[in-house]
Amino acid sequence: MNALTWLTSRTAQLSSAQQQRLEQLPVAASLDTTALNQQRMVVVDLETSGLDVKRDELLSIGAVVIENGAIDLAQQFECTLLRENHKVSASVLIHGLAPSAIAAGTEPADALLDFMEFLGSSPLLAFHARFDQRMLSRALKQSLGYRLQHSFFDVADLAPLLCPDASLERAGLDDWIRHFGLQVQQRHNASADALVTAELGLIMLSKARQQQLDSLLALQQRLNQWSRRPRKHSF
């Protein structure tokens, strides 16, 4: 059995077909010196029932691939998860997922297996990635017994690091969209948000190369240094 799926028997009841798919998932790739314009990354955005990472549920996943220095529109993923007894909350005004869409969604184990097969061994990119990472990790553990170990990069960290002149260190996605003059079809739609995040990601990767950071390993090392820098305090 794949070492990353050892929790399965404890936390999830899977069919034999689902178990076989789970065991065939590739191991997450380690960060290395692969040139950025040759790196495959999966840009992901999640819609959830709320912002509580311990209680709220993952409702939909949107993802697109950056590969060979471009967004590959032939590699896109979109899925709404079936959630039984889902209760409508104020979050529907944000994500726009009607109860009928959730009731017609894909069974969670299959939806998550589909996504992990799409992801493969690639690292992930998201905006405010810590939330997406925690929500996705929890959903995978609950439905598949799978422990997510893929690397996550956060555009919300990369942008102020690589674009210091923008003076937008604590900015949101909409702020960076406006700063670079990007267009988004529909905010708070997982696929549309993943696509505009991918556009921002391409800009960040270009700026990283300009600053002699030509691999995800080098970029992670610079991020680690940047996060430990002394912060200016205003009084």
mmCIF file of C-alpha atoms in Angstrom:
data_model
loop_
_atom_site.group_PDB
_atom_site.id
_atom_site.type_symbol
_atom_site.label_atom_id
_atom_site.label_comp_id
_atom_site.label_asym_id
_atom_site.label_seq_id
_atom_site.Cartn_x
_atom_site.Cartn_y
_atom_site.Cartn_z
ATOM 1 C CA MET A 1 0.000 0.000 0.000
ATOM 2 C CA ASN A 2 1.130 3.536 -0.723
ATOM 3 C CA ALA A 3 2.590 4.918 2.506
ATOM 4 C CA LEU A 4 0.390 8.001 2.246
ATOM 5 C CA THR A 5 -2.825 5.977 2.426
ATOM 6 C CA TRP A 6 -2.152 4.023 5.606
ATOM 7 C CA LEU A 7 -5.013 5.721 7.465
ATOM 8 C CA THR A 8 -7.672 4.461 5.075
ATOM 9 C CA SER A 9 -8.960 1.478 6.996
ATOM 10 C CA ARG A 10 -9.422 3.614 10.109
ATOM 11 C CA THR A 11 -11.252 6.604 8.722
ATOM 12 C CA ALA A 12 -13.062 5.732 5.497
ATOM 13 C CA GLN A 13 -15.209 2.946 4.116
ATOM 14 C CA LEU A 14 -14.259 2.583 0.469
ATOM 15 C CA SER A 15 -15.320 0.166 -2.237
ATOM 16 C CA SER A 16 -12.689 -2.126 -3.679
ATOM 17 C CA ALA A 17 -12.543 0.031 -6.818
ATOM 18 C CA GLN A 18 -12.072 3.211 -4.760
ATOM 19 C CA GLN A 19 -9.431 1.506 -2.632
ATOM 20 C CA GLN A 20 -7.539 0.460 -5.746
ATOM 21 C CA ARG A 21 -7.647 3.995 -7.140
ATOM 22 C CA LEU A 22 -6.431 5.341 -3.814
ATOM 23 C CA GLU A 23 -3.484 2.983 -3.685
ATOM 24 C CA GLN A 24 -2.444 3.943 -7.216
ATOM 25 C CA LEU A 25 -2.188 7.670 -6.471
ATOM 26 C CA PRO A 26 1.370 8.932 -7.013
ATOM 27 C CA VAL A 27 3.476 10.162 -4.136
ATOM 28 C CA ALA A 28 3.799 13.935 -3.847
ATOM 29 C CA ALA A 29 6.893 15.268 -5.578
ATOM 30 C CA SER A 30 9.627 16.882 -3.507
ATOM 31 C CA LEU A 31 10.673 20.413 -4.364
ATOM 32 C CA ASP A 32 13.737 20.382 -6.585
ATOM 33 C CA THR A 33 15.676 22.504 -9.055
ATOM 34 C CA THR A 34 13.358 21.951 -12.039
ATOM 35 C CA ALA A 35 13.233 25.218 -14.000
ATOM 36 C CA LEU A 36 10.002 27.148 -13.460
ATOM 37 C CA ASN A 37 9.159 27.159 -17.165
ATOM 38 C CA GLN A 38 9.277 23.341 -17.090
ATOM 39 C CA GLN A 39 7.364 22.907 -13.817
ATOM 40 C CA ARG A 40 3.818 21.549 -13.642
ATOM 41 C CA MET A 41 1.708 23.216 -10.942
ATOM 42 C CA VAL A 42 -1.969 22.797 -10.180
ATOM 43 C CA VAL A 43 -3.767 26.007 -9.252
ATOM 44 C CA VAL A 44 -6.721 25.236 -7.014
ATOM 45 C CA ASP A 45 -9.649 27.138 -5.545
ATOM 46 C CA LEU A 46 -12.243 25.726 -3.166
ATOM 47 C CA GLU A 47 -15.762 26.788 -2.320
ATOM 48 C CA THR A 48 -16.893 25.803 1.164
ATOM 49 C CA SER A 49 -19.954 26.051 3.377
ATOM 50 C CA GLY A 50 -18.130 28.557 5.587
ATOM 51 C CA LEU A 51 -14.734 29.570 6.935
ATOM 52 C CA ASP A 52 -14.502 27.225 9.922
ATOM 53 C CA VAL A 53 -11.841 24.697 8.930
ATOM 54 C CA LYS A 54 -12.973 22.307 11.665
ATOM 55 C CA ARG A 55 -16.712 22.297 10.988
ATOM 56 C CA ASP A 56 -17.535 23.574 7.507
ATOM 57 C CA GLU A 57 -17.594 21.375 4.433
ATOM 58 C CA LEU A 58 -15.841 21.402 1.086
ATOM 59 C CA LEU A 59 -18.500 22.012 -1.572
ATOM 60 C CA SER A 60 -16.644 22.422 -4.854
ATOM 61 C CA ILE A 61 -13.178 22.258 -6.371
ATOM 62 C CA GLY A 62 -11.893 24.201 -9.345
ATOM 63 C CA ALA A 63 -8.390 23.748 -10.717
ATOM 64 C CA VAL A 64 -6.267 24.541 -13.742
ATOM 65 C CA VAL A 65 -2.709 23.593 -14.689
ATOM 66 C CA ILE A 66 0.332 25.770 -15.257
ATOM 67 C CA GLU A 67 2.855 23.854 -17.340
ATOM 68 C CA ASN A 68 5.723 24.812 -19.618
ATOM 69 C CA GLY A 69 5.349 28.437 -18.596
ATOM 70 C CA ALA A 70 1.692 28.769 -19.593
ATOM 71 C CA ILE A 71 -1.840 28.008 -18.426
ATOM 72 C CA ASP A 72 -2.917 24.771 -20.096
ATOM 73 C CA LEU A 73 -6.640 25.210 -20.672
ATOM 74 C CA ALA A 74 -6.834 21.594 -21.821
ATOM 75 C CA GLN A 75 -6.105 20.587 -18.230
ATOM 76 C CA GLN A 76 -8.945 21.924 -16.099
ATOM 77 C CA PHE A 77 -10.905 20.368 -13.264
ATOM 78 C CA GLU A 78 -14.298 21.296 -11.846
ATOM 79 C CA CYS A 79 -16.458 19.300 -9.479
ATOM 80 C CA THR A 80 -19.274 19.898 -6.991
ATOM 81 C CA LEU A 81 -19.430 17.459 -4.096
ATOM 82 C CA LEU A 82 -22.605 15.768 -2.956
ATOM 83 C CA ARG A 83 -23.397 16.788 0.598
ATOM 84 C CA GLU A 84 -26.373 15.030 2.158
ATOM 85 C CA ASN A 85 -28.500 17.076 4.528
ATOM 86 C CA HIS A 86 -26.639 20.207 3.471
ATOM 87 C CA LYS A 87 -28.137 23.238 5.180
ATOM 88 C CA VAL A 88 -28.396 26.505 3.319
ATOM 89 C CA SER A 89 -26.428 29.247 5.041
ATOM 90 C CA ALA A 90 -25.360 32.794 4.338
ATOM 91 C CA SER A 91 -22.350 31.420 2.436
ATOM 92 C CA VAL A 92 -24.620 30.604 -0.527
ATOM 93 C CA LEU A 93 -24.684 34.354 -1.226
ATOM 94 C CA ILE A 94 -20.916 34.126 -1.780
ATOM 95 C CA HIS A 95 -20.347 30.819 -3.560
ATOM 96 C CA GLY A 96 -23.731 30.717 -5.344
ATOM 97 C CA LEU A 97 -24.069 26.941 -5.139
ATOM 98 C CA ALA A 98 -27.758 26.108 -4.970
ATOM 99 C CA PRO A 99 -28.934 23.179 -2.819
ATOM 100 C CA SER A 100 -30.010 21.422 -6.024
ATOM 101 C CA ALA A 101 -26.447 21.604 -7.391
ATOM 102 C CA ILE A 102 -25.032 20.155 -4.171
ATOM 103 C CA ALA A 103 -27.693 17.424 -4.099
ATOM 104 C CA ALA A 104 -26.722 16.492 -7.667
ATOM 105 C CA GLY A 105 -22.997 16.544 -6.899
ATOM 106 C CA THR A 106 -20.448 13.749 -7.056
ATOM 107 C CA GLU A 107 -20.069 11.416 -4.104
ATOM 108 C CA PRO A 108 -17.204 12.892 -2.022
ATOM 109 C CA ALA A 109 -14.825 9.920 -2.193
ATOM 110 C CA ASP A 110 -15.117 9.754 -5.982
ATOM 111 C CA ALA A 111 -14.856 13.534 -6.349
ATOM 112 C CA LEU A 112 -11.693 13.648 -4.260
ATOM 113 C CA LEU A 113 -10.169 10.675 -6.051
ATOM 114 C CA ASP A 114 -10.894 12.402 -9.363
ATOM 115 C CA PHE A 115 -9.115 15.512 -8.129
ATOM 116 C CA MET A 116 -6.114 13.676 -6.725
ATOM 117 C CA GLU A 117 -5.696 11.793 -10.012
ATOM 118 C CA PHE A 118 -5.834 15.139 -11.829
ATOM 119 C CA LEU A 119 -3.309 16.588 -9.360
ATOM 120 C CA GLY A 120 -0.867 13.706 -9.621
ATOM 121 C CA SER A 121 2.415 14.437 -7.861
ATOM 122 C CA SER A 122 2.400 18.173 -8.682
ATOM 123 C CA PRO A 123 2.715 21.013 -6.147
ATOM 124 C CA LEU A 124 -0.280 23.278 -5.614
ATOM 125 C CA LEU A 125 -0.777 27.007 -5.922
ATOM 126 C CA ALA A 126 -3.650 28.936 -4.340
ATOM 127 C CA PHE A 127 -4.551 32.332 -2.923
ATOM 128 C CA HIS A 128 -4.654 32.203 0.884
ATOM 129 C CA ALA A 129 -3.436 28.652 0.453
ATOM 130 C CA ARG A 130 -3.421 27.781 4.147
ATOM 131 C CA PHE A 131 -7.226 27.722 4.202
ATOM 132 C CA ASP A 132 -7.457 25.627 1.034
ATOM 133 C CA GLN A 133 -4.767 23.280 2.304
ATOM 134 C CA ARG A 134 -6.512 22.691 5.622
ATOM 135 C CA MET A 135 -9.966 22.243 4.067
ATOM 136 C CA LEU A 136 -8.684 19.889 1.385
ATOM 137 C CA SER A 137 -6.578 17.929 3.889
ATOM 138 C CA ARG A 138 -9.564 17.470 6.191
ATOM 139 C CA ALA A 139 -11.867 16.377 3.363
ATOM 140 C CA LEU A 140 -9.299 13.869 2.083
ATOM 141 C CA LYS A 141 -8.781 12.409 5.531
ATOM 142 C CA GLN A 142 -12.504 12.117 6.230
ATOM 143 C CA SER A 143 -13.532 10.648 2.876
ATOM 144 C CA LEU A 144 -10.440 8.686 1.844
ATOM 145 C CA GLY A 145 -8.246 8.372 4.906
ATOM 146 C CA TYR A 146 -5.566 10.075 2.811
ATOM 147 C CA ARG A 147 -2.875 12.315 4.274
ATOM 148 C CA LEU A 148 -2.113 15.189 1.918
ATOM 149 C CA GLN A 149 1.610 15.900 1.608
ATOM 150 C CA HIS A 150 1.756 17.960 -1.575
ATOM 151 C CA SER A 151 3.570 21.299 -1.390
ATOM 152 C CA PHE A 152 1.384 24.414 -1.393
ATOM 153 C CA PHE A 153 2.488 27.852 -2.597
ATOM 154 C CA ASP A 154 0.452 30.906 -1.634
ATOM 155 C CA VAL A 155 0.048 33.730 -4.152
ATOM 156 C CA ALA A 156 -0.841 35.968 -1.198
ATOM 157 C CA ASP A 157 2.752 35.435 0.027
ATOM 158 C CA LEU A 158 4.470 35.376 -3.359
ATOM 159 C CA ALA A 159 2.962 38.627 -4.614
ATOM 160 C CA PRO A 160 4.286 40.989 -1.894
ATOM 161 C CA LEU A 161 7.623 39.155 -1.884
ATOM 162 C CA LEU A 162 8.134 39.505 -5.636
ATOM 163 C CA CYS A 163 6.319 42.834 -6.111
ATOM 164 C CA PRO A 164 7.430 44.961 -3.136
ATOM 165 C CA ASP A 165 6.828 48.219 -5.010
ATOM 166 C CA ALA A 166 3.105 47.457 -5.138
ATOM 167 C CA SER A 167 2.798 48.135 -1.365
ATOM 168 C CA LEU A 168 0.047 45.498 -1.081
ATOM 169 C CA GLU A 169 1.524 43.178 1.537
ATOM 170 C CA ARG A 170 -1.766 42.245 3.201
ATOM 171 C CA ALA A 171 -3.960 42.591 0.122
ATOM 172 C CA GLY A 172 -6.710 40.240 -0.995
ATOM 173 C CA LEU A 173 -7.235 38.550 -4.339
ATOM 174 C CA ASP A 174 -9.375 41.403 -5.664
ATOM 175 C CA ASP A 175 -6.617 43.916 -4.828
ATOM 176 C CA TRP A 176 -4.041 42.005 -6.861
ATOM 177 C CA ILE A 177 -6.516 41.481 -9.701
ATOM 178 C CA ARG A 178 -7.006 45.245 -9.888
ATOM 179 C CA HIS A 179 -3.287 45.947 -9.514
ATOM 180 C CA PHE A 180 -2.434 43.888 -12.594
ATOM 181 C CA GLY A 181 -5.567 44.835 -14.533
ATOM 182 C CA LEU A 182 -6.832 41.264 -14.825
ATOM 183 C CA GLN A 183 -10.363 40.236 -15.702
ATOM 184 C CA VAL A 184 -12.343 37.586 -13.853
ATOM 185 C CA GLN A 185 -15.547 36.067 -15.181
ATOM 186 C CA GLN A 186 -17.233 35.342 -11.878
ATOM 187 C CA ARG A 187 -15.709 35.836 -8.433
ATOM 188 C CA HIS A 188 -16.330 33.135 -5.831
ATOM 189 C CA ASN A 189 -16.768 30.522 -8.507
ATOM 190 C CA ALA A 190 -14.119 27.852 -7.956
ATOM 191 C CA SER A 191 -13.120 27.458 -11.613
ATOM 192 C CA ALA A 192 -13.111 31.187 -12.383
ATOM 193 C CA ASP A 193 -11.119 31.980 -9.241
ATOM 194 C CA ALA A 194 -8.638 29.201 -10.034
ATOM 195 C CA LEU A 195 -8.136 30.646 -13.523
ATOM 196 C CA VAL A 196 -7.490 34.212 -12.364
ATOM 197 C CA THR A 197 -5.213 32.882 -9.607
ATOM 198 C CA ALA A 198 -3.321 31.005 -12.317
ATOM 199 C CA GLU A 199 -2.939 34.268 -14.260
ATOM 200 C CA LEU A 200 -1.490 35.884 -11.145
ATOM 201 C CA GLY A 201 0.676 32.817 -10.661
ATOM 202 C CA LEU A 202 2.164 33.189 -14.128
ATOM 203 C CA ILE A 203 3.030 36.799 -13.351
ATOM 204 C CA MET A 204 4.695 35.713 -10.105
ATOM 205 C CA LEU A 205 6.701 32.971 -11.806
ATOM 206 C CA SER A 206 7.897 35.459 -14.423
ATOM 207 C CA LYS A 207 8.964 37.911 -11.728
ATOM 208 C CA ALA A 208 10.684 35.092 -9.827
ATOM 209 C CA ARG A 209 12.767 34.211 -12.880
ATOM 210 C CA GLN A 210 13.686 37.891 -13.289
ATOM 211 C CA GLN A 211 14.989 37.776 -9.723
ATOM 212 C CA GLN A 212 17.097 34.644 -10.378
ATOM 213 C CA LEU A 213 14.644 32.382 -8.546
ATOM 214 C CA ASP A 214 14.260 29.758 -11.254
ATOM 215 C CA SER A 215 12.895 26.790 -9.322
ATOM 216 C CA LEU A 216 10.243 26.121 -6.703
ATOM 217 C CA LEU A 217 12.991 25.066 -4.312
ATOM 218 C CA ALA A 218 14.758 28.431 -4.686
ATOM 219 C CA LEU A 219 11.427 30.233 -4.378
ATOM 220 C CA GLN A 220 10.542 28.353 -1.183
ATOM 221 C CA GLN A 221 13.930 29.168 0.316
ATOM 222 C CA ARG A 222 13.431 32.861 -0.451
ATOM 223 C CA LEU A 223 9.926 32.748 1.030
ATOM 224 C CA ASN A 224 11.324 31.217 4.206
ATOM 225 C CA GLN A 225 13.886 34.011 4.493
ATOM 226 C CA TRP A 226 11.268 36.669 3.751
ATOM 227 C CA SER A 227 8.864 35.350 6.387
ATOM 228 C CA ARG A 228 11.595 35.670 9.045
ATOM 229 C CA ARG A 229 12.498 39.239 8.179
ATOM 230 C CA PRO A 230 12.058 41.959 10.855
ATOM 231 C CA ARG A 231 8.681 43.626 10.487
ATOM 232 C CA LYS A 232 8.141 47.358 10.648
ATOM 233 C CA HIS A 233 5.695 48.449 13.312
ATOM 234 C CA SER A 234 3.585 51.562 13.176
ATOM 235 C CA PHE A 235 2.577 53.325 16.381
#
